[in-house]
Amino acid sequence: EPTAGLDVIARDSILELLREYMETEGRAILISSHLSGDLETFCDDIYLIQKGTITFHEEVDRLLDAYGLLKVSDEVYKKMDIGSAKIRPEEMQGVKHYLVDVLEPEEEFHIVKFQQMAKEAMEEIYEKGKIPILVGGTGFYIQAVTRDIDFTEAQQENTYRAELEKLAETEGAEYLHDRLKEVDPASADTIHANNVKRVIRALEFYHQNGTPISAHNEEQKKQTSPYNLAYFVLNAPRDILYERIDKRVDQMLEEGLVKEVEGLKREGCHRGMVSMQGLGYKEILAYLEGEYPLEEAVRILKRDTRHFAKRQLTWFRRESDVIWVDKDKFHWDEKEILEYMLSVLKEHDILG
């Protein structure tokens, strides 16, 4: 499917338009919730910042979001290829991809780190006179870059964080969540009690600044983008999306997801690591630790991935600058979709 709809003439025309714009305007940024094989092919002069999947199939199957996916940041981790649906070297077609295989599984990865790494990659791309194309990612991660959200007030305070982590161990997750309700009810409404890391982050922010992180985030959302960009989100009917999610999980299992997680477990990876909390990894790890049978792990993985996709769609509907591309309205024809995207780019004065 990814390469079926675009002929060489169309690719050359798109590339020529992009080169033309670069010569006259200097720089531009194209934000897309996916890149199909067609777009990849013409990008030999354009670098990609990779965060998530790049084909229509993977983007719709994994999260429709947009990036990565299951947990959208998984592709940054080495040795975590199947569960993250990581792009293979042969699929890159000679195009340099950033933020792929750059961290060890035991390393921390969060939105602040992603934003910093993405900016550094974009600057490198700009210096080469290329156009960065941000691919995939959850809505908040994309927003962190496109709106240049300020996270300086959210720096980690190790001592207080350690105290909260100890409380979580001794008193339980609900105890911490109740404390969050007292100081930041808005965050408590959106953060599940079991998501201890986010609960701690919100409490830590309040401790440092005396204001709720929810209020800070709302203020940051009002920022406009410093970039001239077009922000595309590809969509599909819910039943097709869910069917593809189920097939994608089955495919990961056929490709050896259980064996991949077994290897990570042998190397000391555990559920307390950020890398092991992504969809696909935490469920299989729970199976390997005897929490439930493999069939139940698969059922939970499919269910939670569908829920994740639904939440991501809800996020994008709240975004004001998103351009929805409903694939069925284009008869699933990628050539039609690309022509539409090009027309939007021209309307936005991104392409001449």
mmCIF file of C-alpha atoms in Angstrom:
data_model
loop_
_atom_site.group_PDB
_atom_site.id
_atom_site.type_symbol
_atom_site.label_atom_id
_atom_site.label_comp_id
_atom_site.label_asym_id
_atom_site.label_seq_id
_atom_site.Cartn_x
_atom_site.Cartn_y
_atom_site.Cartn_z
ATOM 1 C CA GLU A 1 0.000 0.000 0.000
ATOM 2 C CA PRO A 2 2.573 2.676 0.936
ATOM 3 C CA THR A 3 4.231 2.756 -2.497
ATOM 4 C CA ALA A 4 1.259 1.964 -4.701
ATOM 5 C CA GLY A 5 -0.200 5.393 -5.285
ATOM 6 C CA LEU A 6 2.597 7.711 -6.317
ATOM 7 C CA ASP A 7 4.409 7.653 -9.619
ATOM 8 C CA VAL A 8 7.899 8.996 -10.316
ATOM 9 C CA ILE A 9 6.584 12.172 -11.939
ATOM 10 C CA ALA A 10 4.521 13.043 -8.861
ATOM 11 C CA ARG A 11 7.479 12.403 -6.553
ATOM 12 C CA ASP A 12 9.748 14.551 -8.704
ATOM 13 C CA SER A 13 7.158 17.334 -8.761
ATOM 14 C CA ILE A 14 6.829 17.328 -4.982
ATOM 15 C CA LEU A 15 10.581 17.330 -4.490
ATOM 16 C CA GLU A 16 11.003 20.145 -6.977
ATOM 17 C CA LEU A 17 8.412 22.233 -5.134
ATOM 18 C CA LEU A 18 10.164 21.641 -1.821
ATOM 19 C CA ARG A 19 13.572 22.555 -3.276
ATOM 20 C CA GLU A 20 12.088 25.653 -4.852
ATOM 21 C CA TYR A 21 10.636 26.768 -1.552
ATOM 22 C CA MET A 22 13.896 26.128 0.272
ATOM 23 C CA GLU A 23 15.784 28.276 -2.235
ATOM 24 C CA THR A 24 13.410 31.216 -1.802
ATOM 25 C CA GLU A 25 12.396 30.960 1.856
ATOM 26 C CA GLY A 26 15.374 29.292 3.506
ATOM 27 C CA ARG A 27 13.575 26.915 5.822
ATOM 28 C CA ALA A 28 10.257 25.265 6.540
ATOM 29 C CA ILE A 29 8.914 22.508 8.701
ATOM 30 C CA LEU A 30 6.332 19.937 7.664
ATOM 31 C CA ILE A 31 4.555 18.160 10.481
ATOM 32 C CA SER A 32 2.810 14.939 9.526
ATOM 33 C CA SER A 33 1.326 12.105 11.516
ATOM 34 C CA HIS A 34 2.979 9.666 9.124
ATOM 35 C CA LEU A 35 5.160 9.355 6.093
ATOM 36 C CA SER A 36 4.243 6.748 3.568
ATOM 37 C CA GLY A 37 6.834 4.950 1.510
ATOM 38 C CA ASP A 38 6.120 7.370 -1.316
ATOM 39 C CA LEU A 39 7.074 10.387 0.702
ATOM 40 C CA GLU A 40 10.106 8.577 2.079
ATOM 41 C CA THR A 41 11.287 7.856 -1.432
ATOM 42 C CA PHE A 42 11.492 11.480 -2.510
ATOM 43 C CA CYS A 43 13.088 12.571 0.745
ATOM 44 C CA ASP A 44 16.670 11.814 -0.255
ATOM 45 C CA ASP A 45 17.341 15.552 0.085
ATOM 46 C CA ILE A 46 15.230 15.969 3.218
ATOM 47 C CA TYR A 47 16.037 14.616 6.658
ATOM 48 C CA LEU A 48 13.489 13.095 8.996
ATOM 49 C CA ILE A 49 13.158 13.398 12.744
ATOM 50 C CA GLN A 50 11.749 9.991 13.532
ATOM 51 C CA LYS A 51 9.375 9.516 16.418
ATOM 52 C CA GLY A 52 7.029 6.655 15.897
ATOM 53 C CA THR A 53 6.087 4.814 12.746
ATOM 54 C CA ILE A 54 6.237 5.986 9.167
ATOM 55 C CA THR A 55 3.882 3.962 6.983
ATOM 56 C CA PHE A 56 0.133 4.321 6.661
ATOM 57 C CA HIS A 57 -0.299 0.804 8.020
ATOM 58 C CA GLU A 58 1.874 1.293 11.082
ATOM 59 C CA GLU A 59 0.612 4.761 11.838
ATOM 60 C CA VAL A 60 -3.042 3.728 11.833
ATOM 61 C CA ASP A 61 -2.365 0.388 13.497
ATOM 62 C CA ARG A 62 -0.210 1.618 16.311
ATOM 63 C CA LEU A 63 -1.826 4.797 17.412
ATOM 64 C CA LEU A 64 -3.172 6.820 14.626
ATOM 65 C CA ASP A 65 -1.519 9.394 16.526
ATOM 66 C CA ALA A 66 0.299 10.468 15.366
ATOM 67 C CA TYR A 67 4.126 8.973 17.343
ATOM 68 C CA GLY A 68 4.998 6.227 19.177
ATOM 69 C CA LEU A 69 3.083 4.416 20.111
ATOM 70 C CA LEU A 70 2.314 2.043 21.595
ATOM 71 C CA LYS A 71 4.459 4.145 23.793
ATOM 72 C CA VAL A 72 5.474 6.643 21.184
ATOM 73 C CA SER A 73 9.014 7.061 22.390
ATOM 74 C CA ASP A 74 10.010 3.399 22.111
ATOM 75 C CA GLU A 75 11.945 3.758 18.852
ATOM 76 C CA VAL A 76 14.644 5.753 20.614
ATOM 77 C CA TYR A 77 15.651 2.611 22.508
ATOM 78 C CA LYS A 78 18.173 0.092 21.263
ATOM 79 C CA LYS A 79 17.253 -3.613 21.435
ATOM 80 C CA MET A 80 13.552 -2.751 21.399
ATOM 81 C CA ASP A 81 12.630 -3.287 17.779
ATOM 82 C CA ILE A 82 9.525 -5.458 17.516
ATOM 83 C CA GLY A 83 7.353 -3.934 20.239
ATOM 84 C CA SER A 84 8.056 -0.433 18.962
ATOM 85 C CA ALA A 85 7.554 -1.398 15.293
ATOM 86 C CA LYS A 86 10.881 0.268 14.695
ATOM 87 C CA ILE A 87 11.727 1.185 11.139
ATOM 88 C CA ARG A 88 14.286 -1.188 9.637
ATOM 89 C CA PRO A 89 17.468 0.109 7.970
ATOM 90 C CA GLU A 90 16.354 -1.229 4.586
ATOM 91 C CA GLU A 91 13.076 0.687 4.918
ATOM 92 C CA MET A 92 14.889 4.004 5.364
ATOM 93 C CA GLN A 93 15.908 3.986 1.695
ATOM 94 C CA GLY A 94 19.039 5.985 2.415
ATOM 95 C CA VAL A 95 17.189 8.754 4.276
ATOM 96 C CA LYS A 96 18.787 9.691 7.579
ATOM 97 C CA HIS A 97 16.391 9.181 10.507
ATOM 98 C CA TYR A 98 16.973 10.893 13.829
ATOM 99 C CA LEU A 99 16.034 9.691 17.326
ATOM 100 C CA VAL A 100 16.155 6.016 16.410
ATOM 101 C CA ASP A 101 18.381 3.642 18.423
ATOM 102 C CA VAL A 102 19.965 6.428 20.457
ATOM 103 C CA LEU A 103 19.306 5.295 24.064
ATOM 104 C CA GLU A 104 19.949 2.138 26.069
ATOM 105 C CA PRO A 105 16.823 0.535 27.625
ATOM 106 C CA GLU A 106 17.902 1.538 31.123
ATOM 107 C CA GLU A 107 18.106 5.242 30.250
ATOM 108 C CA GLU A 108 15.341 7.695 31.111
ATOM 109 C CA PHE A 109 13.333 9.270 28.300
ATOM 110 C CA HIS A 110 10.695 11.920 28.800
ATOM 111 C CA ILE A 111 9.162 14.860 27.018
ATOM 112 C CA VAL A 112 11.805 17.384 28.089
ATOM 113 C CA LYS A 113 14.584 15.152 26.795
ATOM 114 C CA PHE A 114 12.699 14.526 23.571
ATOM 115 C CA GLN A 115 12.174 18.229 22.977
ATOM 116 C CA GLN A 116 15.867 18.919 23.499
ATOM 117 C CA MET A 117 16.953 16.083 21.197
ATOM 118 C CA ALA A 118 14.429 17.072 18.535
ATOM 119 C CA LYS A 119 15.581 20.699 18.547
ATOM 120 C CA GLU A 120 19.197 19.647 18.239
ATOM 121 C CA ALA A 121 18.342 17.389 15.305
ATOM 122 C CA MET A 122 16.325 20.143 13.626
ATOM 123 C CA GLU A 123 19.179 22.610 13.926
ATOM 124 C CA GLU A 124 21.533 20.099 12.357
ATOM 125 C CA ILE A 125 19.063 19.600 9.522
ATOM 126 C CA TYR A 126 18.569 23.347 9.028
ATOM 127 C CA GLU A 127 22.336 23.868 8.866
ATOM 128 C CA LYS A 128 22.432 21.444 5.943
ATOM 129 C CA GLY A 129 19.718 23.420 4.182
ATOM 130 C CA LYS A 130 17.223 20.586 4.558
ATOM 131 C CA ILE A 131 13.613 20.492 5.715
ATOM 132 C CA PRO A 132 12.827 18.642 8.956
ATOM 133 C CA ILE A 133 9.769 16.413 8.806
ATOM 134 C CA LEU A 134 8.471 15.413 12.218
ATOM 135 C CA VAL A 135 6.832 12.003 11.982
ATOM 136 C CA GLY A 136 4.570 10.317 14.505
ATOM 137 C CA GLY A 137 4.573 10.950 18.219
ATOM 138 C CA THR A 138 1.852 11.515 20.760
ATOM 139 C CA GLY A 139 0.036 14.825 20.585
ATOM 140 C CA PHE A 140 1.803 16.278 23.606
ATOM 141 C CA TYR A 141 5.258 15.382 22.265
ATOM 142 C CA ILE A 142 4.445 16.994 18.924
ATOM 143 C CA GLN A 143 3.061 20.032 20.724
ATOM 144 C CA ALA A 144 6.236 20.321 22.800
ATOM 145 C CA VAL A 145 8.192 20.938 19.603
ATOM 146 C CA THR A 146 5.726 22.766 17.386
ATOM 147 C CA ARG A 147 4.724 25.229 20.107
ATOM 148 C CA ASP A 148 8.133 25.283 21.752
ATOM 149 C CA ILE A 149 6.633 24.616 25.197
ATOM 150 C CA ASP A 150 8.704 25.910 28.082
ATOM 151 C CA PHE A 151 9.585 23.146 30.538
ATOM 152 C CA THR A 152 12.152 25.107 32.529
ATOM 153 C CA GLU A 153 9.876 25.240 35.569
ATOM 154 C CA ALA A 154 9.428 21.488 35.551
ATOM 155 C CA GLN A 155 12.980 20.461 36.386
ATOM 156 C CA GLN A 156 13.414 17.387 38.545
ATOM 157 C CA GLU A 157 14.226 17.754 42.252
ATOM 158 C CA ASN A 158 15.865 14.476 43.232
ATOM 159 C CA THR A 159 15.431 14.648 47.019
ATOM 160 C CA TYR A 160 11.714 15.402 46.973
ATOM 161 C CA ARG A 161 11.168 12.913 44.163
ATOM 162 C CA ALA A 162 12.861 10.207 46.217
ATOM 163 C CA GLU A 163 10.538 11.004 49.130
ATOM 164 C CA LEU A 164 7.488 10.644 46.915
ATOM 165 C CA GLU A 165 8.759 7.391 45.416
ATOM 166 C CA LYS A 166 9.259 6.029 48.932
ATOM 167 C CA LEU A 167 5.702 7.055 49.853
ATOM 168 C CA ALA A 168 4.408 5.255 46.789
ATOM 169 C CA GLU A 169 6.168 2.083 47.947
ATOM 170 C CA THR A 170 5.053 2.271 51.576
ATOM 171 C CA GLU A 171 1.609 3.908 51.347
ATOM 172 C CA GLY A 172 0.558 2.942 47.833
ATOM 173 C CA ALA A 173 -0.330 4.738 44.605
ATOM 174 C CA GLU A 174 -3.768 5.830 45.810
ATOM 175 C CA TYR A 175 -2.217 7.706 48.735
ATOM 176 C CA LEU A 176 -0.079 9.797 46.375
ATOM 177 C CA HIS A 177 -3.031 10.344 44.069
ATOM 178 C CA ASP A 178 -5.115 11.638 46.994
ATOM 179 C CA ARG A 179 -2.358 14.138 47.780
ATOM 180 C CA LEU A 180 -2.479 15.303 44.179
ATOM 181 C CA LYS A 181 -6.247 15.792 44.415
ATOM 182 C CA GLU A 182 -5.691 18.205 47.294
ATOM 183 C CA VAL A 183 -3.309 20.519 45.409
ATOM 184 C CA ASP A 184 -4.175 19.944 41.746
ATOM 185 C CA PRO A 185 -7.618 18.368 41.212
ATOM 186 C CA ALA A 186 -7.502 19.055 37.471
ATOM 187 C CA SER A 187 -4.378 16.925 37.077
ATOM 188 C CA ALA A 188 -5.792 14.253 39.377
ATOM 189 C CA ASP A 189 -8.816 13.984 37.063
ATOM 190 C CA THR A 190 -6.631 13.283 34.027
ATOM 191 C CA ILE A 191 -3.831 11.200 35.584
ATOM 192 C CA HIS A 192 -4.672 7.674 36.690
ATOM 193 C CA ALA A 193 -3.556 6.717 40.190
ATOM 194 C CA ASN A 194 -1.485 3.852 38.781
ATOM 195 C CA ASN A 195 0.544 6.244 36.653
ATOM 196 C CA VAL A 196 2.828 6.937 39.599
ATOM 197 C CA LYS A 197 5.510 8.698 37.565
ATOM 198 C CA ARG A 198 3.093 11.347 36.292
ATOM 199 C CA VAL A 199 1.504 11.764 39.711
ATOM 200 C CA ILE A 200 4.956 12.340 41.197
ATOM 201 C CA ARG A 201 5.853 14.783 38.438
ATOM 202 C CA ALA A 202 2.701 16.815 39.129
ATOM 203 C CA LEU A 203 3.312 16.855 42.896
ATOM 204 C CA GLU A 204 6.934 17.786 42.300
ATOM 205 C CA PHE A 205 5.927 20.707 40.090
ATOM 206 C CA TYR A 206 3.537 22.019 42.733
ATOM 207 C CA HIS A 207 6.208 21.631 45.425
ATOM 208 C CA GLN A 208 8.705 23.650 43.376
ATOM 209 C CA ASN A 209 6.434 26.378 42.030
ATOM 210 C CA GLY A 210 3.419 26.603 44.325
ATOM 211 C CA THR A 211 1.112 26.396 41.310
ATOM 212 C CA PRO A 212 -0.552 23.356 39.694
ATOM 213 C CA ILE A 213 1.132 21.821 36.681
ATOM 214 C CA SER A 214 -2.314 21.684 35.035
ATOM 215 C CA ALA A 215 -2.484 25.500 35.065
ATOM 216 C CA HIS A 216 1.041 25.710 33.655
ATOM 217 C CA ASN A 217 0.194 23.263 30.867
ATOM 218 C CA GLU A 218 -2.975 25.169 29.957
ATOM 219 C CA GLU A 219 -0.966 28.368 29.703
ATOM 220 C CA GLN A 220 1.609 26.694 27.478
ATOM 221 C CA LYS A 221 -1.116 25.340 25.196
ATOM 222 C CA LYS A 222 -2.110 28.910 24.357
ATOM 223 C CA GLN A 223 1.243 29.514 22.735
ATOM 224 C CA THR A 224 1.327 29.762 18.978
ATOM 225 C CA SER A 225 3.872 27.917 16.917
ATOM 226 C CA PRO A 226 7.140 29.664 16.007
ATOM 227 C CA TYR A 227 7.172 27.580 12.821
ATOM 228 C CA ASN A 228 5.389 27.856 9.518
ATOM 229 C CA LEU A 229 3.956 24.367 9.473
ATOM 230 C CA ALA A 230 1.172 22.088 8.355
ATOM 231 C CA TYR A 231 0.054 19.515 10.901
ATOM 232 C CA PHE A 232 -1.614 16.522 9.276
ATOM 233 C CA VAL A 233 -3.355 13.695 11.118
ATOM 234 C CA LEU A 234 -4.429 10.713 9.062
ATOM 235 C CA ASN A 235 -7.631 9.064 10.177
ATOM 236 C CA ALA A 236 -9.579 5.910 9.427
ATOM 237 C CA PRO A 237 -13.005 4.569 10.416
ATOM 238 C CA ARG A 238 -12.974 3.198 13.957
ATOM 239 C CA ASP A 239 -13.728 -0.405 12.973
ATOM 240 C CA ILE A 240 -10.865 -0.493 10.481
ATOM 241 C CA LEU A 241 -8.513 1.126 12.972
ATOM 242 C CA TYR A 242 -9.325 -1.451 15.638
ATOM 243 C CA GLU A 243 -9.039 -4.341 13.192
ATOM 244 C CA ARG A 244 -5.577 -3.162 12.170
ATOM 245 C CA ILE A 245 -4.505 -2.736 15.776
ATOM 246 C CA ASP A 246 -5.418 -6.370 16.456
ATOM 247 C CA LYS A 247 -3.564 -7.524 13.342
ATOM 248 C CA ARG A 248 -0.544 -5.445 14.289
ATOM 249 C CA VAL A 249 -0.342 -7.090 17.722
ATOM 250 C CA ASP A 250 -0.615 -10.531 16.118
ATOM 251 C CA GLN A 251 2.175 -9.585 13.729
ATOM 252 C CA MET A 252 4.446 -8.457 16.576
ATOM 253 C CA LEU A 253 3.942 -11.807 18.298
ATOM 254 C CA GLU A 254 4.720 -13.682 15.070
ATOM 255 C CA GLU A 255 7.905 -11.648 14.667
ATOM 256 C CA GLY A 256 9.120 -12.619 18.142
ATOM 257 C CA LEU A 257 7.912 -10.042 20.658
ATOM 258 C CA VAL A 258 7.980 -12.542 23.534
ATOM 259 C CA LYS A 259 11.569 -13.516 22.731
ATOM 260 C CA GLU A 260 12.557 -9.838 22.532
ATOM 261 C CA VAL A 261 11.116 -9.111 25.977
ATOM 262 C CA GLU A 262 12.713 -12.278 27.378
ATOM 263 C CA GLY A 263 16.095 -11.003 26.211
ATOM 264 C CA LEU A 264 15.529 -7.592 27.792
ATOM 265 C CA LYS A 265 14.455 -9.262 31.042
ATOM 266 C CA ARG A 266 17.639 -11.372 31.098
ATOM 267 C CA GLU A 267 19.666 -8.173 30.760
ATOM 268 C CA GLY A 268 18.018 -6.767 33.882
ATOM 269 C CA CYS A 269 15.212 -4.697 32.389
ATOM 270 C CA HIS A 270 12.211 -4.442 34.703
ATOM 271 C CA ARG A 271 8.805 -2.756 34.789
ATOM 272 C CA GLY A 272 10.171 0.181 36.780
ATOM 273 C CA MET A 273 12.094 1.381 33.722
ATOM 274 C CA VAL A 274 10.500 3.922 31.412
ATOM 275 C CA SER A 275 11.419 1.784 28.413
ATOM 276 C CA MET A 276 9.495 -1.203 29.776
ATOM 277 C CA GLN A 277 6.290 0.719 30.431
ATOM 278 C CA GLY A 278 5.355 1.007 26.787
ATOM 279 C CA LEU A 279 2.478 -0.929 25.286
ATOM 280 C CA GLY A 280 3.673 -4.356 24.239
ATOM 281 C CA TYR A 281 6.520 -4.520 26.712
ATOM 282 C CA LYS A 282 4.709 -4.197 30.025
ATOM 283 C CA GLU A 283 2.056 -6.778 29.094
ATOM 284 C CA ILE A 284 4.544 -9.394 27.891
ATOM 285 C CA LEU A 285 6.793 -8.738 30.877
ATOM 286 C CA ALA A 286 3.815 -9.335 33.187
ATOM 287 C CA TYR A 287 3.210 -12.647 31.404
ATOM 288 C CA LEU A 288 6.858 -13.661 31.803
ATOM 289 C CA GLU A 289 6.662 -12.858 35.503
ATOM 290 C CA GLY A 290 3.663 -15.148 35.883
ATOM 291 C CA GLU A 291 1.056 -12.459 36.427
ATOM 292 C CA TYR A 292 -1.272 -13.922 33.788
ATOM 293 C CA PRO A 293 -1.226 -16.313 30.777
ATOM 294 C CA LEU A 294 -0.004 -15.221 27.355
ATOM 295 C CA GLU A 295 -3.550 -15.198 25.957
ATOM 296 C CA GLU A 296 -4.567 -12.690 28.632
ATOM 297 C CA ALA A 297 -1.485 -10.567 27.965
ATOM 298 C CA VAL A 298 -2.428 -10.404 24.288
ATOM 299 C CA ARG A 299 -6.037 -9.521 25.097
ATOM 300 C CA ILE A 300 -4.929 -6.704 27.415
ATOM 301 C CA LEU A 301 -2.416 -5.420 24.872
ATOM 302 C CA LYS A 302 -5.014 -5.227 22.115
ATOM 303 C CA ARG A 303 -7.573 -3.616 24.411
ATOM 304 C CA ASP A 304 -5.165 -1.021 25.808
ATOM 305 C CA THR A 305 -3.825 -0.176 22.364
ATOM 306 C CA ARG A 306 -7.368 0.496 21.163
ATOM 307 C CA HIS A 307 -7.957 2.694 24.215
ATOM 308 C CA PHE A 308 -4.703 4.514 23.524
ATOM 309 C CA ALA A 309 -5.703 5.203 19.927
ATOM 310 C CA LYS A 310 -9.071 6.520 21.098
ATOM 311 C CA ARG A 311 -7.414 8.885 23.596
ATOM 312 C CA GLN A 312 -5.051 10.132 20.931
ATOM 313 C CA LEU A 313 -7.927 10.918 18.577
ATOM 314 C CA THR A 314 -9.629 12.799 21.399
ATOM 315 C CA TRP A 315 -6.440 14.824 21.936
ATOM 316 C CA PHE A 316 -6.178 15.798 18.279
ATOM 317 C CA ARG A 317 -9.806 16.898 18.151
ATOM 318 C CA ARG A 318 -8.956 19.490 20.797
ATOM 319 C CA GLU A 319 -6.040 20.848 18.802
ATOM 320 C CA SER A 320 -6.829 23.955 16.775
ATOM 321 C CA ASP A 321 -4.168 23.601 14.074
ATOM 322 C CA VAL A 322 -4.706 19.962 13.104
ATOM 323 C CA ILE A 323 -5.637 19.173 9.498
ATOM 324 C CA TRP A 324 -7.654 15.969 9.399
ATOM 325 C CA VAL A 325 -7.144 13.604 6.489
ATOM 326 C CA ASP A 326 -9.842 10.920 6.483
ATOM 327 C CA LYS A 327 -8.404 8.255 4.232
ATOM 328 C CA ASP A 328 -11.729 6.722 3.288
ATOM 329 C CA LYS A 329 -12.876 10.066 1.859
ATOM 330 C CA PHE A 330 -9.918 9.857 -0.513
ATOM 331 C CA HIS A 331 -10.902 6.307 -1.496
ATOM 332 C CA TRP A 332 -7.723 5.093 0.231
ATOM 333 C CA ASP A 333 -5.782 6.509 -2.720
ATOM 334 C CA GLU A 334 -2.435 7.840 -1.525
ATOM 335 C CA LYS A 335 -1.958 9.885 -4.668
ATOM 336 C CA GLU A 336 -5.170 11.788 -3.895
ATOM 337 C CA ILE A 337 -4.065 12.245 -0.297
ATOM 338 C CA LEU A 338 -0.684 13.622 -1.319
ATOM 339 C CA GLU A 339 -2.264 15.991 -3.822
ATOM 340 C CA TYR A 340 -4.548 17.286 -1.080
ATOM 341 C CA MET A 341 -1.636 17.729 1.295
ATOM 342 C CA LEU A 342 0.273 19.649 -1.351
ATOM 343 C CA SER A 343 -2.678 21.968 -1.891
ATOM 344 C CA VAL A 344 -2.792 22.642 1.860
ATOM 345 C CA LEU A 345 0.941 23.371 1.923
ATOM 346 C CA LYS A 346 0.450 25.934 -0.824
ATOM 347 C CA GLU A 347 -2.438 27.541 1.059
ATOM 348 C CA HIS A 348 -0.170 27.824 4.102
ATOM 349 C CA ASP A 349 2.567 29.409 1.958
ATOM 350 C CA ILE A 350 4.849 26.537 2.853
ATOM 351 C CA LEU A 351 5.125 25.675 -0.836
ATOM 352 C CA GLY A 352 4.974 28.210 -3.612
#
